[in-house]
Coordinates of C-alpha atoms and ligand atoms in Angstrom, one line a residue:
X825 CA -18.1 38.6 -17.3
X826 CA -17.8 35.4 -19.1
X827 CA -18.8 32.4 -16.8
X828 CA -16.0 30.5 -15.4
X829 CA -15.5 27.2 -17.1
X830 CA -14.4 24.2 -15.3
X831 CA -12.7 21.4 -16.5
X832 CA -11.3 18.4 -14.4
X833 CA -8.1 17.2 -14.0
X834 CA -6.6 13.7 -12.9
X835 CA -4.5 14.8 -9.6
X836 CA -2.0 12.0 -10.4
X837 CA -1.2 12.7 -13.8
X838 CA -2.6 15.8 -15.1
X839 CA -5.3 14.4 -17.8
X840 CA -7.9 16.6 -18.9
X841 CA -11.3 16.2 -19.4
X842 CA -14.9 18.3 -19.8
X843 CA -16.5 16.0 -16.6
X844 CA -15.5 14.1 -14.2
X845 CA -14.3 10.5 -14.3
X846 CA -14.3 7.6 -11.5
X847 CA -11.1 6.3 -13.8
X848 CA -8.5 8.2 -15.4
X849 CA -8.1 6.8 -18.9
X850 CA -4.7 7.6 -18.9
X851 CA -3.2 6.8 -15.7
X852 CA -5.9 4.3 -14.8
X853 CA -6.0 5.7 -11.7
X854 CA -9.2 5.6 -9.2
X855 CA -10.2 9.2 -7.6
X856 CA -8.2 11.2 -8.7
X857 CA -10.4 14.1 -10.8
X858 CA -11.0 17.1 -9.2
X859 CA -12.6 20.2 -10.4
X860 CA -10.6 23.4 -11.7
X861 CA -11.9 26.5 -12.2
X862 CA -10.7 28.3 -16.0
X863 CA -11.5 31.7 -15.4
X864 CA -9.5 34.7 -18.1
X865 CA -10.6 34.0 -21.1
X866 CA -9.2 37.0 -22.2
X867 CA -5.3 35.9 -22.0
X868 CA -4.0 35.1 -25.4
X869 CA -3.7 31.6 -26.2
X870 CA -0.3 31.2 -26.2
X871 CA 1.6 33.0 -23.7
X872 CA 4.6 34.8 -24.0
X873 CA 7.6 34.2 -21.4
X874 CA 8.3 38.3 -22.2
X875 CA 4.8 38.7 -21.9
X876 CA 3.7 42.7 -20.4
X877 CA 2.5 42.7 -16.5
X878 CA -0.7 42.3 -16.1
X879 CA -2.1 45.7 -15.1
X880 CA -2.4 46.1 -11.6
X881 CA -0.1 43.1 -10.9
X882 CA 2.8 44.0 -8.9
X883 CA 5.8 41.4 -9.4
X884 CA 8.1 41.1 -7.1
X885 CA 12.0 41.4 -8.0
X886 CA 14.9 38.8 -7.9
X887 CA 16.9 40.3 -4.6
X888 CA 20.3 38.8 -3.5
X889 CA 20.5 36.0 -1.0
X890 CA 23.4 37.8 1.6
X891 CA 21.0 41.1 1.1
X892 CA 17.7 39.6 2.7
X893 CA 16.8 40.2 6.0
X894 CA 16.3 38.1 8.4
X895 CA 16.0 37.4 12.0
X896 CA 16.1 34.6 14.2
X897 CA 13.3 35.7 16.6
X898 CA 10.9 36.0 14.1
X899 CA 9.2 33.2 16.0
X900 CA 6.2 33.4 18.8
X901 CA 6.6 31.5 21.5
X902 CA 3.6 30.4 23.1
X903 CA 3.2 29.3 26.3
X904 CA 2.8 25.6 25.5
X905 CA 6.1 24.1 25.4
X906 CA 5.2 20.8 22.9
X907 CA 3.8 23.0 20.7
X908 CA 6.6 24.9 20.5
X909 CA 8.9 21.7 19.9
X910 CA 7.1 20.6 17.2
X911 CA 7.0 23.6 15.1
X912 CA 10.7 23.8 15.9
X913 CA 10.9 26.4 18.4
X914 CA 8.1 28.5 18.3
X915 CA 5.3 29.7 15.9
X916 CA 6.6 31.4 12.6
X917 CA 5.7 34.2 11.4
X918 CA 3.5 34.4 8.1
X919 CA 3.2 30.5 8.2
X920 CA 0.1 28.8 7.6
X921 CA 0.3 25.6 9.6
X922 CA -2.7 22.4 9.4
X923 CA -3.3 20.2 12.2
X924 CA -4.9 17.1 11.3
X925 CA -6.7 14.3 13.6
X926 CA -9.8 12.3 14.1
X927 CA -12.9 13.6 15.6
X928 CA -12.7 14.3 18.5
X929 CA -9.0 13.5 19.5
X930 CA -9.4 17.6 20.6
X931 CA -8.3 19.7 18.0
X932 CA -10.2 22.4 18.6
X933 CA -9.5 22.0 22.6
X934 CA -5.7 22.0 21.3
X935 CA -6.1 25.2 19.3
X936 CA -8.5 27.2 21.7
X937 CA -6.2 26.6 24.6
X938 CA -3.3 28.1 22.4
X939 CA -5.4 30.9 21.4
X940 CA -5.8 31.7 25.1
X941 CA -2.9 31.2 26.4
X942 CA -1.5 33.9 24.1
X943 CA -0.4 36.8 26.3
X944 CA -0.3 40.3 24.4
X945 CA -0.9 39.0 21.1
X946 CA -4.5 39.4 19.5
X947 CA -6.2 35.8 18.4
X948 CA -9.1 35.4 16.2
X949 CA -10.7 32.3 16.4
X950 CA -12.9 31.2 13.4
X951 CA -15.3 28.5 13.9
X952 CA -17.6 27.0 11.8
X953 CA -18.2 24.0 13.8
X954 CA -19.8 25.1 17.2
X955 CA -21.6 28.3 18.4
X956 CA -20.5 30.6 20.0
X957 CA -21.9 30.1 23.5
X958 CA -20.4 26.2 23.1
X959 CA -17.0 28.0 22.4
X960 CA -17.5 29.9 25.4
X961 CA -18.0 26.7 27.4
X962 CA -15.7 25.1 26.4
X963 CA -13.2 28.2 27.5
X964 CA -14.7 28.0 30.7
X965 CA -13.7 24.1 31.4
X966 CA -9.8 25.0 29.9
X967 CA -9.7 27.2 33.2
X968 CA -7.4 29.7 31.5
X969 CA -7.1 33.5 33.0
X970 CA -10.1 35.5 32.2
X971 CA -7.7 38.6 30.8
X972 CA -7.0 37.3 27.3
X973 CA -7.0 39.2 23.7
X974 CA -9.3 36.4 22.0
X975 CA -11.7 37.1 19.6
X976 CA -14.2 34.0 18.5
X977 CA -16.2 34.6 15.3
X978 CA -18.6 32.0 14.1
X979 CA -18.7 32.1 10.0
X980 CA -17.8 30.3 7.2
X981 CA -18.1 32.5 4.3
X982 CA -14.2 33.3 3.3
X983 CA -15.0 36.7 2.3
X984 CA -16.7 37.6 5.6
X985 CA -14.1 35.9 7.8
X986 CA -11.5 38.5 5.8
X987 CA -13.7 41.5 6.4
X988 CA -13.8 40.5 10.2
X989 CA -10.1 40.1 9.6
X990 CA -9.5 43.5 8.5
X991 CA -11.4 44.8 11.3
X992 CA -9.6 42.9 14.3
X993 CA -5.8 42.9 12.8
X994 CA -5.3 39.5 14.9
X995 CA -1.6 38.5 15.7
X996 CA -2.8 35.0 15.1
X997 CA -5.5 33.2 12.8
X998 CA -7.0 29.9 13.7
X999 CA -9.6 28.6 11.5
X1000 CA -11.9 25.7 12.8
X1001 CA -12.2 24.0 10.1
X1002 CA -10.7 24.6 6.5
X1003 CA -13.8 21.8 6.0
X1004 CA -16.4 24.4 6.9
X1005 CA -14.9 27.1 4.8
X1006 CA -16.8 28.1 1.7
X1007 CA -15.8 31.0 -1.0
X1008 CA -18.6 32.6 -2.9
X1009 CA -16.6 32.6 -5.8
X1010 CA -16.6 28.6 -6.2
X1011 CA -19.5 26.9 -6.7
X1012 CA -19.4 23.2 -5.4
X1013 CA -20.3 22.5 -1.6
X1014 CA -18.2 23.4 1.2
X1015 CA -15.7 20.7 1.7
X1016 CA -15.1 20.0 -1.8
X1017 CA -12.2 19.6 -3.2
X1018 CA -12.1 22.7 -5.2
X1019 CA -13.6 24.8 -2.0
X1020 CA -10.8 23.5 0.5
X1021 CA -8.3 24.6 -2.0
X1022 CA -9.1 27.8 -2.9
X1023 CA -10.1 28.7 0.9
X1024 CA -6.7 27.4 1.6
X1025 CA -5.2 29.5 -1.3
X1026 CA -6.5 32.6 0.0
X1027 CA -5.4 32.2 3.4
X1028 CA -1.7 31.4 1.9
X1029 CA -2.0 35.0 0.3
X1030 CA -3.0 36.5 3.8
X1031 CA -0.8 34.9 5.9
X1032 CA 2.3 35.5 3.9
X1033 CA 1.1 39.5 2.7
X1034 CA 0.5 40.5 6.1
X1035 CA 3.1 37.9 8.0
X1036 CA 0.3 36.5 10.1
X1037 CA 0.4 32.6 10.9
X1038 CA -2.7 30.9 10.2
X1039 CA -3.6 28.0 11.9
X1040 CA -5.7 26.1 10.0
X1041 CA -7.9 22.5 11.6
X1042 CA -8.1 19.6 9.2
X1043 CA -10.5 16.5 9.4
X1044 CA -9.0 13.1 8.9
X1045 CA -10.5 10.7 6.4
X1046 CA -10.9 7.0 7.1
X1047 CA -7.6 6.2 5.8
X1048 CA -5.8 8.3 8.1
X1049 CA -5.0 11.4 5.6
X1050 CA -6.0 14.9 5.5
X1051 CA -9.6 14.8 3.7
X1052 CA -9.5 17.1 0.6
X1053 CA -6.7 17.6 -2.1
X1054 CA -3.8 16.2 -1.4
X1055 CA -2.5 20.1 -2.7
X1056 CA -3.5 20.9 0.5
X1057 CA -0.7 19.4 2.0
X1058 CA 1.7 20.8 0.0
X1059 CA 0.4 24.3 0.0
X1060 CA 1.1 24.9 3.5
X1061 CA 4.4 25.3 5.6
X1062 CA 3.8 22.5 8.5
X1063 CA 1.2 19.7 8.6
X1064 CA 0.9 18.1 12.3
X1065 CA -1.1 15.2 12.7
X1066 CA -3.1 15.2 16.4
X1067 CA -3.5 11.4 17.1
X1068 CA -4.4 9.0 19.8
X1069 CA -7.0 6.3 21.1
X1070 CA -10.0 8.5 21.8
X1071 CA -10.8 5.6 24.4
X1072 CA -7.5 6.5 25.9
X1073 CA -6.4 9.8 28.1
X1074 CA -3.0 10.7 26.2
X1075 CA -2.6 12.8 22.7
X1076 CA 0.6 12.8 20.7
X1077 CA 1.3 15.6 18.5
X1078 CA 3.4 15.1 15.3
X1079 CA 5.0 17.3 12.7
X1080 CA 4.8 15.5 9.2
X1081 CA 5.9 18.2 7.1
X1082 CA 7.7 21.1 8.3
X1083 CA 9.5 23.9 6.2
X1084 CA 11.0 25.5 9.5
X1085 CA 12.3 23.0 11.3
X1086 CA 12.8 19.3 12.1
X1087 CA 9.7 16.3 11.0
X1088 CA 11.0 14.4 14.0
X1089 CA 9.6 16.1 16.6
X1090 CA 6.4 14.9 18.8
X1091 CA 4.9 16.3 21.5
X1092 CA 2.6 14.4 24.3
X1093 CA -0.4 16.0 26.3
X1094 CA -2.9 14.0 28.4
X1095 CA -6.4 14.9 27.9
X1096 CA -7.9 15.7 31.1
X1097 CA -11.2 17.3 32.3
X1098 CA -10.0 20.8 32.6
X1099 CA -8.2 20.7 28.9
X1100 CA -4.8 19.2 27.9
X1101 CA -1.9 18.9 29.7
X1102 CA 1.7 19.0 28.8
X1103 CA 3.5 15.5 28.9
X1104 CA 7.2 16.4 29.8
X1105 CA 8.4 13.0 30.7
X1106 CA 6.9 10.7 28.1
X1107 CA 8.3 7.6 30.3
X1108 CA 5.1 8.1 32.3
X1109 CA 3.2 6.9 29.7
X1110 CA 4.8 3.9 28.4
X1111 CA 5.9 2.6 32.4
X1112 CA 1.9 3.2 33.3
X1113 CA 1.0 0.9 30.6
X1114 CA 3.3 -1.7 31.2
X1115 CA 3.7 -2.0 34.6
X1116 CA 5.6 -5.6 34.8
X1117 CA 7.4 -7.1 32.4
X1118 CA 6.2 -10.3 30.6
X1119 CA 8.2 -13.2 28.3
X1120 CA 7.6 -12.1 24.8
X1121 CA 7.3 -8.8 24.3
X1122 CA 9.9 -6.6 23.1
X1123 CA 9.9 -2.4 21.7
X1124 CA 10.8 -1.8 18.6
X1125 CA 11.4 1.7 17.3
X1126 CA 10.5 2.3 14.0
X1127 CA 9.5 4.3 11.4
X1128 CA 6.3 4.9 9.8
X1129 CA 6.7 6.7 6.3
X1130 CA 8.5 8.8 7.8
X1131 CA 6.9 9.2 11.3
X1132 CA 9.2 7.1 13.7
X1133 CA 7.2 5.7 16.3
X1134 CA 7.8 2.4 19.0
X1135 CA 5.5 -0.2 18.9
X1136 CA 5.6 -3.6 20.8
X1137 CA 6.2 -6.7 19.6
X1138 CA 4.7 -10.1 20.9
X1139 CA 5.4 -13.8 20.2
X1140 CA 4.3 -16.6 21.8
X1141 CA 6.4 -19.9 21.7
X1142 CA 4.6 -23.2 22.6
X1143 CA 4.9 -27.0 22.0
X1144 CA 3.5 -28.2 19.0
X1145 CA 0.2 -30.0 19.8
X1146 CA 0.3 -31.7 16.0
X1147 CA 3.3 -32.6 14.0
X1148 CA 3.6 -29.4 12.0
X1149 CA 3.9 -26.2 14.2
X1150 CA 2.2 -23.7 13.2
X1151 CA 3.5 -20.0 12.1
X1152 CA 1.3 -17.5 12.2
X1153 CA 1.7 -13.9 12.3
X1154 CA -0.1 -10.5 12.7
X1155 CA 1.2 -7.1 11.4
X1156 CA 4.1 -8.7 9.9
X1157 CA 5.1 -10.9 6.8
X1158 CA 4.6 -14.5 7.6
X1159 CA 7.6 -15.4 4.9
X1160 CA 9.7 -12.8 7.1
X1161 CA 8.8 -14.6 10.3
X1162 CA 10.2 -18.1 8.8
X1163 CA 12.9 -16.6 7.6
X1164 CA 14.0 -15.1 11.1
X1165 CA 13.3 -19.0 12.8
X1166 CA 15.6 -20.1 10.5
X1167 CA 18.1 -18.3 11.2
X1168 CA 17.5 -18.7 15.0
X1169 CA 18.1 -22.6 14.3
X1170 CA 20.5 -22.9 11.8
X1171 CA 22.6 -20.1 13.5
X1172 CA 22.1 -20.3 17.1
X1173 CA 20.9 -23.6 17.4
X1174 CA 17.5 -23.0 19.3
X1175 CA 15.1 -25.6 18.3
X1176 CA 12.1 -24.4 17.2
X1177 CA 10.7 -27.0 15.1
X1178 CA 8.5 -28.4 17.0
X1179 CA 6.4 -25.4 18.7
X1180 CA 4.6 -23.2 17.4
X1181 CA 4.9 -19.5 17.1
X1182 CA 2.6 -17.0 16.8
X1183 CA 3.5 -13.3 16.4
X1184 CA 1.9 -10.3 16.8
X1185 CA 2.4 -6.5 16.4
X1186 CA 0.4 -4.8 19.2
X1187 CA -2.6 -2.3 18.2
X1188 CA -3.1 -3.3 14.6
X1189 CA -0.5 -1.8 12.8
X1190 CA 1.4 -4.0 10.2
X1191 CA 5.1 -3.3 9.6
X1192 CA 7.0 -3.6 6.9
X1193 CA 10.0 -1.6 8.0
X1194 CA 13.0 -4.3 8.3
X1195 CA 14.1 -2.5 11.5
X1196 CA 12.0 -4.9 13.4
X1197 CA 13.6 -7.7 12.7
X1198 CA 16.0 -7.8 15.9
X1199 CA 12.5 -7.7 17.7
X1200 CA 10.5 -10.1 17.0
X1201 CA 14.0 -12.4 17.4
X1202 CA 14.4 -11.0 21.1
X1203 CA 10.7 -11.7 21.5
X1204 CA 10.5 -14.9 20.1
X1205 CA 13.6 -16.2 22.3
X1206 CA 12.3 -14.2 25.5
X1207 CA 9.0 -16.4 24.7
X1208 CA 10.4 -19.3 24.6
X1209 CA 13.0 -19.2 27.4
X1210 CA 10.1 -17.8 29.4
X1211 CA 13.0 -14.7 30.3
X1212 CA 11.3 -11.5 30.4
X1213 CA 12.8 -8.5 29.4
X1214 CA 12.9 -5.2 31.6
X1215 CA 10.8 -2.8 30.1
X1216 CA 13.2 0.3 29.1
X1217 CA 14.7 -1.6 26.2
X1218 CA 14.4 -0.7 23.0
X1219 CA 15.6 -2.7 19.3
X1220 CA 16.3 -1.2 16.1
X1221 CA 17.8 -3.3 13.5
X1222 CA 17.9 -5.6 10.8
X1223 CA 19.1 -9.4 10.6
X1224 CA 21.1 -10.8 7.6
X1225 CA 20.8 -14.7 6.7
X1226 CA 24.1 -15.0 8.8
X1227 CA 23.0 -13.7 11.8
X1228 CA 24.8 -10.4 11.5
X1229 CA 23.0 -7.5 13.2
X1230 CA 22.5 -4.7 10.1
X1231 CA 22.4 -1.0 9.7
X1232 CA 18.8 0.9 9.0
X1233 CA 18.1 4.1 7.7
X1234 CA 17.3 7.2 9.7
X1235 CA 18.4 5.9 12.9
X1236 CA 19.0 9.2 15.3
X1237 CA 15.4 9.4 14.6
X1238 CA 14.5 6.5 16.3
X1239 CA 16.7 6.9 19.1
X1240 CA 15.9 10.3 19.5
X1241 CA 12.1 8.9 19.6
X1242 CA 13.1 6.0 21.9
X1243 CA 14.8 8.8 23.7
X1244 CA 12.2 10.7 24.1
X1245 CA 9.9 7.9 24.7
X1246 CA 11.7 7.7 28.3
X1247 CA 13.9 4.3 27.2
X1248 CA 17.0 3.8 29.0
X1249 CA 18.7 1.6 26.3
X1250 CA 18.2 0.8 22.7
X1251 CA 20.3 -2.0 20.5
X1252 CA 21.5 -1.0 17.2
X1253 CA 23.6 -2.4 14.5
X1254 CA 27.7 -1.1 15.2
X1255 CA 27.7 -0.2 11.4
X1256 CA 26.2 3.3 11.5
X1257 CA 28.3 6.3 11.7
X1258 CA 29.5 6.9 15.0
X1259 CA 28.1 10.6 15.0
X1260 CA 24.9 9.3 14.3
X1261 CA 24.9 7.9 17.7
X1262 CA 26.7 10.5 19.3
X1263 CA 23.7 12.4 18.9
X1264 CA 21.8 10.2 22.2
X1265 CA 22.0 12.5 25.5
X1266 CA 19.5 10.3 28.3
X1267 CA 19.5 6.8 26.8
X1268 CA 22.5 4.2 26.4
X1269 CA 23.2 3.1 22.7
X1270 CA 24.6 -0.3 22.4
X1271 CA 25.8 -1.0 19.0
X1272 CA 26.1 -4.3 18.3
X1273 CA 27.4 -6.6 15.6
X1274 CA 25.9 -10.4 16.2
X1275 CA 22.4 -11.2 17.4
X1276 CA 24.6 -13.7 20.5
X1277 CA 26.0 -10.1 21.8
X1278 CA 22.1 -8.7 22.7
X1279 CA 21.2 -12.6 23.6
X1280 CA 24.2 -12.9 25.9
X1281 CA 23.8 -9.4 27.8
X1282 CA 19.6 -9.6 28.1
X1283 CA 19.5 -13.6 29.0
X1284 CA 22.9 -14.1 29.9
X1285 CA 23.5 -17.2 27.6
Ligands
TYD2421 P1 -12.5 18.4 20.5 O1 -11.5 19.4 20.7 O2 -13.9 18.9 20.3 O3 -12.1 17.5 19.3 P2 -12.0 17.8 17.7 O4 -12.1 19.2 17.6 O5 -10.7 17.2 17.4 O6 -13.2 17.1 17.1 O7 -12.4 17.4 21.7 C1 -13.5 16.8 22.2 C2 -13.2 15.8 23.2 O8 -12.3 16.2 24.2 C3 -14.5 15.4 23.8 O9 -14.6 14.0 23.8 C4 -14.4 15.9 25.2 C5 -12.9 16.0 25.5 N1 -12.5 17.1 26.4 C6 -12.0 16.8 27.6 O10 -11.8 15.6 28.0 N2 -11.6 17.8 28.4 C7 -11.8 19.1 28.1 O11 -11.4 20.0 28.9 C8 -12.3 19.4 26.8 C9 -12.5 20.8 26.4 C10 -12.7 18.3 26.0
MG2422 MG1 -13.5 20.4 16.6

């Protein structure tokens, strides 16, 4: 056999070269060149579009779209009702689905606890992380019912894991973690690049020949994304994201892609000593952490990428101590903030040029999303009237130069979110569609047009 050749390519855009390279000459690019194998030397050159079949390759044939069969319950519930959600209603069949998250935000808890709480249907768990006997411990803290159909097999070796595979016919795959995985037919070191991707491709092929879902655990890199090829990602059908404060009890669960259903959906669990628990009434959360209400602070709902989420916003509004007040501001654009006192003064005639205001957008995160805006106004005013607001208010919308309350994109995603998030009332602009809003079942949507409307009905001026 002739030996494979590699060659590396720049992952942004598609440059060639014999080794690898910190900087693509072409795109300038950092990091990008990852390793391909070039295996066939046989094939001619050039290939034909009319080219023969390759022997032994069976093609599939172009069928028509009313003449496909499908059926709705093609989906396996499992017992966990989040999870469920967030793969839109169940687990599909012949899908390979990665969860990413930190170490140890509980992945693998997550994923064992599925796999035995999977009544009638055979699981095989794949670890390549922990032993068996840790495995077993761990089984023993989740508490679940002896009487389950789940097989654990510690191995890393792709081709093994497939003979095993063959040999237990499971309903359900769960690998922990494509990270571990290593194929005998790739040379570099588990992990890599070109090892994640062709474990990966060969679980693809397997789940969608034999219509089994594969469940595949990713690790997180520093920067918060899926570490290995960013392929990864788009090779399979869902990607949810496990996140939370590991210093903190509760876990949200988040689909960020998803071929088979809605990339809105989260689900909440609270990490406890016997395993994780379903969250049905998210309020819990956000009324346990803020149990009175204080002068500025005020939810916004936003969206990250395209992950909404509600984060608080804080501002503090004293008297100036020197003759220029200072602005300062965290998580958000200083020149923004300026912009918004502006129109506070010139519009609505609150004089804030001589205190200073500091602003702040809780747990690190720094916003760009305009959607704030109505916010950090709310928060700023609450601060400086000293007028807290109650807690189960929620803002979502832009502010124009005149004041005028504007529309922002995606917004029955953030009210679903607030919505979900246990909020009783959320202000948005009045120019979205009105079937946008009509979406909202458990919270109250005031749409509103000028930023005195939301002043007049939270502080009554
Ligand atoms: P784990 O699932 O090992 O995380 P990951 O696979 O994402 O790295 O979760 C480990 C953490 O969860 C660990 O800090 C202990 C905690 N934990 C509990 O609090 N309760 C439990 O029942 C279990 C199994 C773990
Ligand atoms: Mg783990």
């Amino acid at each position: 056999m002739a030996k494979a050749k590699t060659v590396y390519f720049c992952q942004s855009c598609g440059y060639e070269a014999a080794k690898w390279l910190g900087k693509c000459p072409s795109c300038q690019e950092w990091n990008s060149f990852v390793e391909e194998i070039r295996q066939k030397a046989g094939a001619s050159a050039v290939p034909s579009w009319k080219s023969e079949p390759l022997a032994g390759a069976k093609g599939s044939k172009a069928a028509i779209l009313h003449e496909i069969d499908f059926k709705e319950e093609d989906r396996i519930k499992t017992q966990d009702q989040e999870l469920n959600r967030v793969l839109g209603g169940g687990i599909v069949r012949g899908s390979l689905v990665l969860v990413g998250g930190e170490p140890g935000i509980g992945k693998s808890t997550l994923m064992l606890q599925v796999a035995l709480q999977m009544p009638g249907a055979k699981v095989l768990y794949v670890s390549g992380e922990e032993s068996e006997q840790q495995i077993k411990m761990r089984a023993e803290r989740l508490q679940q019912s002896a009487q389950t159909n789940c097989y654990i097999l510690t191995e890393t070796d792709v081709q093994h894991i497939f003979t095993q595979v063959e040999t237990v016919k499971p309903d359900l795959l769960i690998i922990d973690s494509i990270q571990t995985l290593y194929s005998q037919r790739v040379e570099s070191a588990p992990g890599s690049v070109s090892q994640v991707r062709e474990s990966a491709a060969m679980l693809l092929r397997f789940a969608k020949e034999t219509s089994t879902p594969v469940f595949l655990i990713g690790h997180i890199t520093k920067d918060g994304s899926i570490a290995g090829p960013k392929v990864l990602e788009h090779m399979v059908d869902t990607v949810l994201q496990f996140e939370g404060d590991r210093h903190h009890s509760y876990r949200i669960l988040r689909a960020v892609k998803n071929r088979f259903g809605s990339a809105a959906e989260l689900g909440i669990y609270e990490m406890q000593s016997s395993g994780l628990r379903e969250v049905s009434n998210p309020s819990e959360i956000m009324l346990s952490q803020r149990e009175e209400s204080m002068s500025g602070m005020a939810i916004a709902a936003m969206l990250e990428g395209i992950r909404p989420m509600l984060i608080e916003v804080q501002a503090l509004v004293s008297t100036s101590a020197y003759g220029t007040p200072q602005r300062s501001s965290t998580g958000f654009d200083g020149k923004r903030l300026n912009m918004l006192l502006a129109v506070l003064e010139k519009r609505f005639g609150f004089r804030l040029s001589a205190q200073d205001v500091f602003l702040n957008i809780a747990g690190g995160l720094r916003v760009e999303d305009p959607a704030i805006d109505l916010a950090v106004l709310v928060a700023v005013i609450s601060s400086q009237q000293d007028l807290p607001l109650p807690t189960d208010i929620a803002f979502a919308a832009e502010i124009g130069l005149s004041g005028e309350i504007r529309a922002v994109n995606r917004i029955e995603q953030r009210i679903a979110e607030a919505e979900k998030l246990g909020f009783q009332k959320i202000f948005i602009s009045k120019y979205h569609k009105k079937s946008a809003i009509d979406t909202a079942k458990n919270i109250q949507v005031r749409a509103v047009a000028k930023v005195e409307d939301v002043f007049g009905e939270l502080f009554g001026s």
